[in-house]
CSV table of C-alpha atoms and ligand atoms in Angstrom, one decimal:
chain,number,residue,atom,x,y,z
X,15,MET,CA,196.3,79.9,48.3
X,16,SER,CA,192.7,79.3,49.1
X,17,ARG,CA,191.0,78.9,52.5
X,18,PHE,CA,189.5,75.6,51.2
X,19,TRP,CA,192.9,74.0,50.7
X,20,THR,CA,193.6,71.0,53.0
X,21,LYS,CA,196.6,71.1,55.4
X,22,THR,CA,198.4,68.6,53.1
X,23,VAL,CA,198.0,70.8,50.0
X,24,SER,CA,199.0,73.9,51.8
X,25,GLY,CA,202.2,72.2,53.0
X,26,LEU,CA,203.2,70.8,49.6
X,27,THR,CA,206.3,71.9,47.6
X,28,PRO,CA,205.4,70.4,44.2
X,29,TYR,CA,208.0,69.1,41.8
X,30,ILE,CA,208.9,71.5,39.0
X,31,PRO,CA,209.4,69.7,35.7
X,32,GLY,CA,211.9,70.9,33.1
X,33,GLU,CA,210.7,73.7,30.8
X,34,GLN,CA,208.7,72.5,27.7
X,35,PRO,CA,209.0,75.6,25.5
X,36,ALA,CA,206.3,76.2,22.8
X,37,SER,CA,209.0,77.2,20.3
X,38,HIS,CA,210.6,74.5,18.3
X,39,SER,CA,213.5,76.7,17.4
X,40,LEU,CA,215.2,76.0,20.7
X,41,LEU,CA,217.7,73.1,21.0
X,42,LYS,CA,216.0,71.3,23.8
X,43,LEU,CA,218.5,69.3,25.9
X,44,ASN,CA,216.9,69.8,29.3
X,45,THR,CA,214.5,66.9,29.9
X,46,ASN,CA,216.3,63.8,28.6
X,47,GLU,CA,213.9,62.9,25.9
X,48,HIS,CA,215.3,60.4,23.3
X,49,ALA,CA,217.1,62.3,20.5
X,50,LEU,CA,215.5,60.1,17.8
X,51,PRO,CA,211.8,59.8,16.9
X,52,PRO,CA,209.9,56.7,17.9
X,53,SER,CA,210.0,53.6,15.6
X,54,ASP,CA,207.9,53.5,12.4
X,55,ALA,CA,206.1,50.4,13.9
X,56,VAL,CA,205.0,52.5,16.9
X,57,MET,CA,203.8,55.4,14.7
X,58,GLU,CA,201.8,52.9,12.6
X,59,ALA,CA,200.2,51.5,15.7
X,60,ILE,CA,199.1,55.0,16.7
X,61,ARG,CA,197.8,55.8,13.3
X,62,SER,CA,195.8,52.6,13.0
X,63,SER,CA,193.6,53.1,16.1
X,64,GLN,CA,189.9,52.8,15.2
X,65,ALA,CA,187.0,55.1,16.1
X,66,GLU,CA,185.2,52.1,17.7
X,67,GLN,CA,188.2,51.5,20.0
X,68,LEU,CA,188.1,55.1,21.1
X,69,ARG,CA,184.4,55.1,21.7
X,70,ARG,CA,184.9,52.4,24.3
X,71,TYR,CA,186.9,52.4,27.6
X,72,PRO,CA,190.3,50.8,27.3
X,73,ASP,CA,191.2,47.5,29.0
X,74,PRO,CA,191.6,48.5,32.6
X,75,THR,CA,194.2,45.7,33.2
X,76,ALA,CA,196.2,46.6,30.0
X,77,LYS,CA,196.5,42.8,29.6
X,78,GLY,CA,198.2,42.8,26.2
X,79,LEU,CA,200.8,45.3,27.2
X,80,ARG,CA,201.6,43.5,30.5
X,81,GLU,CA,201.9,40.2,28.7
X,82,ALA,CA,204.3,41.8,26.2
X,83,ILE,CA,206.5,43.2,29.0
X,84,ALA,CA,206.4,39.9,30.9
X,85,GLN,CA,207.5,38.0,27.7
X,86,VAL,CA,210.5,40.3,27.2
X,87,GLU,CA,211.5,40.2,30.9
X,88,SER,CA,210.8,36.4,31.3
X,89,LEU,CA,208.3,37.1,34.1
X,90,ALA,CA,204.6,36.3,34.6
X,91,PRO,CA,202.0,39.0,33.7
X,92,ASP,CA,201.0,39.3,37.3
X,93,GLN,CA,204.6,40.5,38.1
X,94,VAL,CA,204.0,43.5,35.9
X,95,PHE,CA,202.2,46.8,36.7
X,96,VAL,CA,201.7,49.6,34.1
X,97,GLY,CA,200.9,53.2,34.6
X,98,ASN,CA,200.7,56.7,33.1
X,99,GLY,CA,204.4,57.3,33.0
X,100,SER,CA,206.8,56.0,35.6
X,101,ASP,CA,206.1,59.1,37.7
X,102,GLU,CA,202.6,57.7,38.3
X,103,VAL,CA,204.0,54.2,38.8
X,104,LEU,CA,206.4,55.6,41.5
X,105,ALA,CA,203.6,57.6,43.1
X,106,HIS,CA,201.5,54.4,43.4
X,107,ILE,CA,204.6,52.5,44.8
X,108,TRP,CA,204.9,55.2,47.4
X,109,LEU,CA,201.3,55.2,48.4
X,110,SER,CA,201.0,51.4,48.5
X,111,LEU,CA,204.4,50.5,50.1
X,112,LEU,CA,206.0,53.5,51.7
X,113,ALA,CA,203.3,55.9,53.0
X,114,GLY,CA,203.7,56.9,56.6
X,115,ARG,CA,207.0,54.9,56.9
X,116,PRO,CA,210.6,56.0,57.1
X,117,VAL,CA,212.4,55.9,53.7
X,118,GLN,CA,216.0,56.5,52.6
X,119,THR,CA,217.1,57.9,49.4
X,120,LEU,CA,220.2,59.9,48.3
X,121,ASP,CA,220.9,63.6,48.8
X,122,THR,CA,221.6,64.0,45.1
X,123,THR,CA,218.9,62.2,43.1
X,124,TYR,CA,215.6,62.6,41.4
X,125,GLY,CA,213.7,65.6,42.8
X,126,PHE,CA,210.3,63.9,42.8
X,127,TYR,CA,211.2,61.6,45.7
X,128,PRO,CA,211.1,64.3,48.5
X,129,VAL,CA,207.8,65.4,47.0
X,130,TRP,CA,206.2,62.0,47.3
X,131,ALA,CA,207.7,61.6,50.8
X,132,GLN,CA,205.9,64.9,51.7
X,133,LEU,CA,202.6,64.0,50.0
X,134,TYR,CA,202.5,60.5,51.6
X,135,GLN,CA,204.0,61.5,54.9
X,136,SER,CA,207.2,59.4,54.9
X,137,ALA,CA,210.1,60.6,57.0
X,138,LEU,CA,212.8,60.8,54.4
X,139,THR,CA,216.5,60.4,55.1
X,140,GLU,CA,218.7,61.8,52.4
X,141,VAL,CA,221.9,59.8,52.6
X,142,PRO,CA,224.8,61.8,51.1
X,143,VAL,CA,226.5,60.5,48.0
X,144,LEU,CA,230.3,60.5,48.2
X,145,ALA,CA,232.5,63.4,47.0
X,146,ASP,CA,232.7,61.8,43.5
X,147,PHE,CA,228.8,61.4,43.5
X,148,SER,CA,229.1,57.6,43.8
X,149,VAL,CA,226.5,55.9,46.0
X,150,ASP,CA,227.6,54.9,49.6
X,151,VAL,CA,226.0,51.4,49.7
X,152,GLU,CA,227.4,50.8,53.2
X,153,ALA,CA,225.7,53.9,54.5
X,154,LEU,CA,222.3,52.7,53.1
X,155,MET,CA,222.9,49.3,54.7
X,156,ALA,CA,223.3,50.9,58.1
X,157,SER,CA,219.5,51.1,58.3
X,158,GLU,CA,216.7,48.7,57.7
X,159,GLN,CA,214.6,51.4,56.2
X,160,ALA,CA,213.2,51.1,52.6
X,161,VAL,CA,215.5,52.5,50.0
X,162,VAL,CA,214.5,54.4,46.8
X,163,LEU,CA,217.4,54.5,44.3
X,164,ALA,CA,217.5,55.8,40.7
X,165,ASN,CA,219.9,53.6,38.7
X,166,PRO,CA,221.5,55.1,36.8
X,167,ASN,CA,221.2,58.0,39.2
X,168,ALA,CA,219.8,61.3,38.0
X,169,PRO,CA,221.2,63.9,37.6
X,170,THR,CA,224.6,62.3,37.8
X,171,GLY,CA,224.2,59.4,35.3
X,172,LEU,CA,226.4,57.2,37.5
X,173,ALA,CA,225.2,53.6,37.9
X,174,LEU,CA,225.5,50.9,40.5
X,175,SER,CA,226.3,47.4,39.4
X,176,ARG,CA,223.8,44.6,39.9
X,177,GLU,CA,226.0,43.0,42.5
X,178,GLU,CA,226.0,46.2,44.6
X,179,ILE,CA,222.2,46.4,44.6
X,180,GLU,CA,222.0,42.7,45.3
X,181,ARG,CA,224.0,43.4,48.5
X,182,LEU,CA,221.3,45.7,49.7
X,183,LEU,CA,218.6,43.2,48.9
X,184,ALA,CA,220.3,40.2,50.4
X,185,ASP,CA,221.6,42.0,53.5
X,186,SER,CA,218.0,42.3,54.9
X,187,PRO,CA,215.0,40.6,53.4
X,188,ASP,CA,212.8,43.1,55.3
X,189,ARG,CA,214.4,46.1,53.6
X,190,LEU,CA,212.3,47.1,50.6
X,191,VAL,CA,214.4,48.3,47.7
X,192,ILE,CA,212.8,50.4,44.9
X,193,VAL,CA,215.1,50.7,41.9
X,194,ASP,CA,214.0,53.4,39.5
X,195,GLU,CA,215.4,52.4,36.1
X,196,ALA,CA,213.9,55.3,34.2
X,197,TYR,CA,217.2,55.4,32.2
X,198,TYR,CA,217.3,51.7,31.5
X,199,GLY,CA,218.8,50.7,28.1
X,200,PHE,CA,221.8,53.2,27.9
X,201,GLY,CA,224.4,51.0,29.6
X,202,ALA,CA,223.6,50.4,33.2
X,203,ASP,CA,222.9,46.9,34.6
X,204,THR,CA,219.3,46.1,35.3
X,205,VAL,CA,218.2,44.3,38.4
X,206,ALA,CA,215.0,42.9,36.8
X,207,PRO,CA,216.6,39.4,36.6
X,208,LEU,CA,216.7,39.4,40.5
X,209,ILE,CA,212.9,39.7,40.9
X,210,ASP,CA,212.3,36.0,41.1
X,211,ARG,CA,214.8,35.7,43.9
X,212,TYR,CA,213.9,38.8,46.0
X,213,ASP,CA,210.4,39.7,47.1
X,214,ASN,CA,211.8,42.9,48.6
X,215,LEU,CA,212.7,44.3,45.2
X,216,ILE,CA,210.6,46.5,42.9
X,217,VAL,CA,211.9,47.9,39.6
X,218,SER,CA,210.3,50.9,37.9
X,219,ARG,CA,210.8,51.6,34.2
X,220,SER,CA,209.8,54.2,31.7
X,221,LEU,CA,209.2,54.2,27.9
X,222,SER,CA,209.9,58.0,27.9
X,223,LYS,CA,213.7,57.7,27.4
X,224,SER,CA,214.5,54.2,26.1
X,225,HIS,CA,211.6,54.1,23.6
X,226,ALA,CA,211.4,57.8,22.7
X,227,LEU,CA,207.8,57.9,24.0
X,228,ALA,CA,207.8,60.7,26.6
X,229,GLY,CA,204.7,62.1,25.1
X,230,LEU,CA,202.7,58.8,25.3
X,231,ARG,CA,203.1,58.6,29.1
X,232,VAL,CA,203.8,54.9,29.8
X,233,GLY,CA,205.8,53.4,32.7
X,234,TYR,CA,205.8,50.1,34.4
X,235,ALA,CA,206.9,48.2,37.5
X,236,LEU,CA,208.3,44.7,37.9
X,237,ALA,CA,208.1,42.8,41.2
X,238,HIS,CA,206.8,39.9,43.1
X,239,GLN,CA,203.1,39.4,42.4
X,240,ASP,CA,202.1,40.4,46.0
X,241,LEU,CA,203.8,43.8,45.6
X,242,ILE,CA,202.1,44.2,42.2
X,243,GLU,CA,198.7,43.4,43.8
X,244,GLY,CA,199.3,46.2,46.3
X,245,LEU,CA,199.9,48.6,43.3
X,246,ASN,CA,196.7,47.4,41.6
X,247,ARG,CA,194.7,48.1,44.8
X,248,VAL,CA,196.0,51.7,44.7
X,249,LYS,CA,195.4,52.1,41.0
X,250,ASP,CA,191.8,50.8,41.2
X,251,SER,CA,191.2,53.2,44.0
X,252,PHE,CA,192.5,56.2,42.0
X,253,ASN,CA,191.9,55.7,38.2
X,254,SER,CA,190.9,52.4,36.7
X,255,TYR,CA,192.1,53.5,33.2
X,256,PRO,CA,195.5,55.2,33.5
X,257,LEU,CA,196.5,54.0,30.0
X,258,ASP,CA,194.4,55.0,27.1
X,259,VAL,CA,193.7,52.6,24.2
X,260,VAL,CA,196.3,54.3,21.9
X,261,ALA,CA,199.0,54.2,24.6
X,262,GLN,CA,198.4,50.5,25.3
X,263,ALA,CA,198.6,49.5,21.6
X,264,ALA,CA,201.7,51.7,20.8
X,265,ALA,CA,203.6,50.7,24.0
X,266,LYS,CA,203.0,47.0,23.3
X,267,VAL,CA,204.6,47.4,19.8
X,268,ALA,CA,207.4,49.4,21.3
X,269,ILE,CA,208.2,46.9,24.0
X,270,LEU,CA,208.3,44.0,21.6
X,271,ASP,CA,210.6,45.9,19.2
X,272,THR,CA,213.7,45.2,21.2
X,273,LEU,CA,215.9,45.5,18.1
X,274,TRP,CA,214.8,49.2,17.6
X,275,GLN,CA,215.5,49.9,21.3
X,276,GLU,CA,219.0,48.4,21.1
X,277,GLN,CA,219.9,50.1,17.8
X,278,SER,CA,218.7,53.5,18.9
X,279,ALA,CA,220.5,53.2,22.2
X,280,ALA,CA,223.7,52.4,20.3
X,281,VAL,CA,223.2,55.7,18.4
X,282,ILE,CA,222.8,57.6,21.6
X,283,THR,CA,225.8,55.9,23.3
X,284,GLU,CA,228.0,56.7,20.3
X,285,SER,CA,226.8,60.3,20.4
X,286,ARG,CA,227.4,60.4,24.2
X,287,LYS,CA,231.0,59.4,23.6
X,288,ARG,CA,231.6,62.2,21.1
X,289,MET,CA,229.8,64.7,23.3
X,290,THR,CA,232.0,63.6,26.3
X,291,GLU,CA,235.2,64.0,24.2
X,292,GLY,CA,234.2,67.4,22.8
X,293,LEU,CA,233.3,68.8,26.2
X,294,GLU,CA,236.5,67.5,27.9
X,295,VAL,CA,238.5,69.3,25.2
X,296,LEU,CA,236.7,72.5,26.2
X,297,GLY,CA,237.8,72.1,29.9
X,298,PHE,CA,234.7,70.4,31.2
X,299,GLU,CA,234.7,67.6,33.9
X,300,VAL,CA,232.3,65.0,32.7
X,301,LEU,CA,230.9,62.2,34.9
X,302,PRO,CA,230.9,58.7,33.3
X,303,SER,CA,227.3,58.4,32.3
X,304,SER,CA,225.1,55.3,31.8
X,305,ALA,CA,222.2,57.4,30.7
X,306,ASN,CA,221.1,59.6,27.8
X,307,PHE,CA,222.5,62.7,29.5
X,308,LEU,CA,225.7,64.0,30.9
X,309,PHE,CA,226.4,65.8,34.2
X,310,ILE,CA,229.2,68.3,33.6
X,311,ARG,CA,231.0,71.1,35.3
X,312,HIS,CA,233.5,73.5,33.8
X,313,ARG,CA,236.8,73.9,35.6
X,314,ALA,CA,236.8,77.7,35.4
X,315,ILE,CA,233.3,78.9,34.6
X,316,SER,CA,230.3,78.9,36.9
X,317,GLY,CA,227.3,76.8,36.2
X,318,ARG,CA,225.0,79.8,36.2
X,319,LYS,CA,227.1,81.7,33.6
X,320,LEU,CA,227.1,78.6,31.3
X,321,PHE,CA,223.4,78.0,31.7
X,322,ASP,CA,222.6,81.7,30.8
X,323,GLY,CA,225.2,81.7,27.9
X,324,LEU,CA,223.7,78.6,26.4
X,325,ARG,CA,220.2,80.0,26.8
X,326,GLN,CA,221.3,83.0,24.8
X,327,HIS,CA,222.3,80.6,22.0
X,328,ASP,CA,218.8,79.1,22.2
X,329,ILE,CA,220.1,75.9,23.9
X,330,LEU,CA,218.1,74.7,26.9
X,331,VAL,CA,219.9,72.6,29.5
X,332,ARG,CA,219.1,71.8,33.2
X,333,ARG,CA,220.7,73.3,36.3
X,334,TRP,CA,219.7,73.3,40.0
X,335,ASP,CA,220.3,76.0,42.6
X,336,LYS,CA,221.3,73.4,45.2
X,337,PRO,CA,224.6,73.6,47.1
X,338,ARG,CA,226.2,70.3,46.0
X,339,VAL,CA,225.3,70.6,42.3
X,340,GLU,CA,225.0,74.4,41.6
X,341,GLN,CA,228.1,74.4,39.4
X,342,TRP,CA,226.9,71.5,37.4
X,343,LEU,CA,224.7,71.2,34.3
X,344,ARG,CA,222.8,68.2,33.2
X,345,ILE,CA,222.6,68.0,29.4
X,346,THR,CA,220.6,65.5,27.3
X,347,VAL,CA,222.6,63.6,24.7
X,348,GLY,CA,221.3,64.8,21.4
X,349,THR,CA,222.1,63.6,17.9
X,350,VAL,CA,225.7,64.1,16.6
X,351,ALA,CA,224.5,67.3,14.8
X,352,GLN,CA,223.0,68.6,18.0
X,353,THR,CA,226.2,67.8,19.9
X,354,GLU,CA,228.1,69.9,17.3
X,355,SER,CA,225.7,72.8,17.9
X,356,LEU,CA,226.2,72.5,21.6
X,357,LEU,CA,230.0,72.4,21.4
X,358,ALA,CA,230.0,75.3,19.0
X,359,ALA,CA,227.9,77.3,21.5
X,360,CYS,CA,230.1,76.3,24.4
X,361,ALA,CA,233.4,77.1,22.7
X,362,PRO,CA,233.2,80.9,22.8
X,363,LEU,CA,231.7,80.8,26.3
X,364,CYS,CA,234.8,78.9,27.5
X,365,ARG,CA,237.2,81.1,25.5
X,366,ALA,CA,235.7,84.3,26.8
X,367,ASP,CA,236.7,83.2,30.3
X,368,ASP,CA,240.3,82.4,29.3
X,369,ALA,CA,240.8,85.9,28.0
W,21,PLP,C1,215.0,59.3,37.6
W,21,PLP,C2,213.6,59.5,37.0
W,21,PLP,N1,212.6,58.7,37.3
W,21,PLP,C3,211.4,58.8,36.8
W,21,PLP,C4,211.2,59.8,35.8
W,21,PLP,C5,209.8,59.9,35.2
W,21,PLP,O1,209.7,59.5,33.9
W,21,PLP,P1,208.3,59.3,33.2
W,21,PLP,O2,207.2,59.7,34.1
W,21,PLP,O3,208.4,60.1,32.0
W,21,PLP,O4,208.2,57.8,32.9
W,21,PLP,C6,212.2,60.6,35.4
W,21,PLP,C7,212.0,61.6,34.3
W,21,PLP,O5,212.8,62.4,34.0
W,21,PLP,C8,213.5,60.5,36.0
W,21,PLP,O6,214.5,61.2,35.6
C-alpha cells in the first residue's frame, strides 16, 4: 500500500494465476498447459529469427499472423485482432466494449472476469450455473446486458452447443456476446462460423492450450470489423507492439499447421478418456469435459485433503476456496504416463479414507 496509489488501484483484487514452480520435478497439472511440446515447425521458426529482425520493432499490425488466422477461419484479416495472450485480448475487449456498462457472466467461470469488471467499472451480474454446472441460457436471455461466456467453461470443462449460443445472439441483436474459446480444439463447438451473420458476437482464442504455446503469449479475437477496429483503438492507445517478432513468426507457423493441432488434440482427448475412466474407478465424479482438463470431486474425500495429499506426492492441481466448488479439483489432462502417476498417487489417498 502506498499513499500514491490511485483509488482504482487501492480497490483492486487482482487475479491470482496458478503456481508456476521453479522446480521441474513436480508434476504440473494446475494451469492447463498442453501436455505435448510445440510442433517442430514452430521451434524451427523460433530458432531461425535473425539479429536484424530483433534490432527492429516488429510489425505493429502483425499482418502476416492476422492473414494466416483469417485464412484458416475463412474471414477477412480486418476481422482478426491479435494480442499478448488472450488475457490481454479479453482486457482490451473489456475496455473497448464493456467498460462502465452492466455485464453478465456466470457465478462459476474464469476468475479474471470479475477482475476486469472491477478494473473497468462494469456492474457485473454473476448468473448462477445450474446444480449440474450447466449454463442456464434462459436466465442469461432474461436481460439485454452483454454476456461474457467461456466455452468450454472453466473450471467445469462443460460446453454449450453452437445452437445454444446462437439463441443468445439471435434473441437480441443489441446484446453483445463475448465467447472466450481459450480451450478451443479439444471437442467443443466453435461459434467462429457465426461471425459473418452476427455483428454482436466476438470470439476470443488462445494459442496457450491448443498449440502448446503458453510461454509465447499469443491470443486473438474474431469479430465484425467494426468491433475489431474498436480493439485496435485500445491497443494503439496502450502498446503498439504487443506481439514481438519471434511470437508473430512462430504463431503464424503454428496457426497454419492445422494437422499438428488436430493430431495433438487427439492425443489429449484419448488421454482424457483414460484419465476419466481411471478416476471414476477410484470413486471420483468427473464432469464431461470438452477441454484439456477435468473437473472432479471425490464421493467421500474432501477437496482440500486431496489437494494436500497430491501436493505431498509432488503433484500440483488447482482448487478454489469458493462455496460452490470447494470440494472440486481441476486437473490438467497430461500424457498417458502422467495420468498413470496421478492415478497411482490418488489410489492410496482414496483407500486411506475407506479404511
Ligand atoms: C477461460 C480462460 N480464458 C482465458 C485464459 C487466458 O489464456 P492466455 O492468456 O494464456 O491466452 C485462460 C487461461 O487459463 C482461461 O482459462
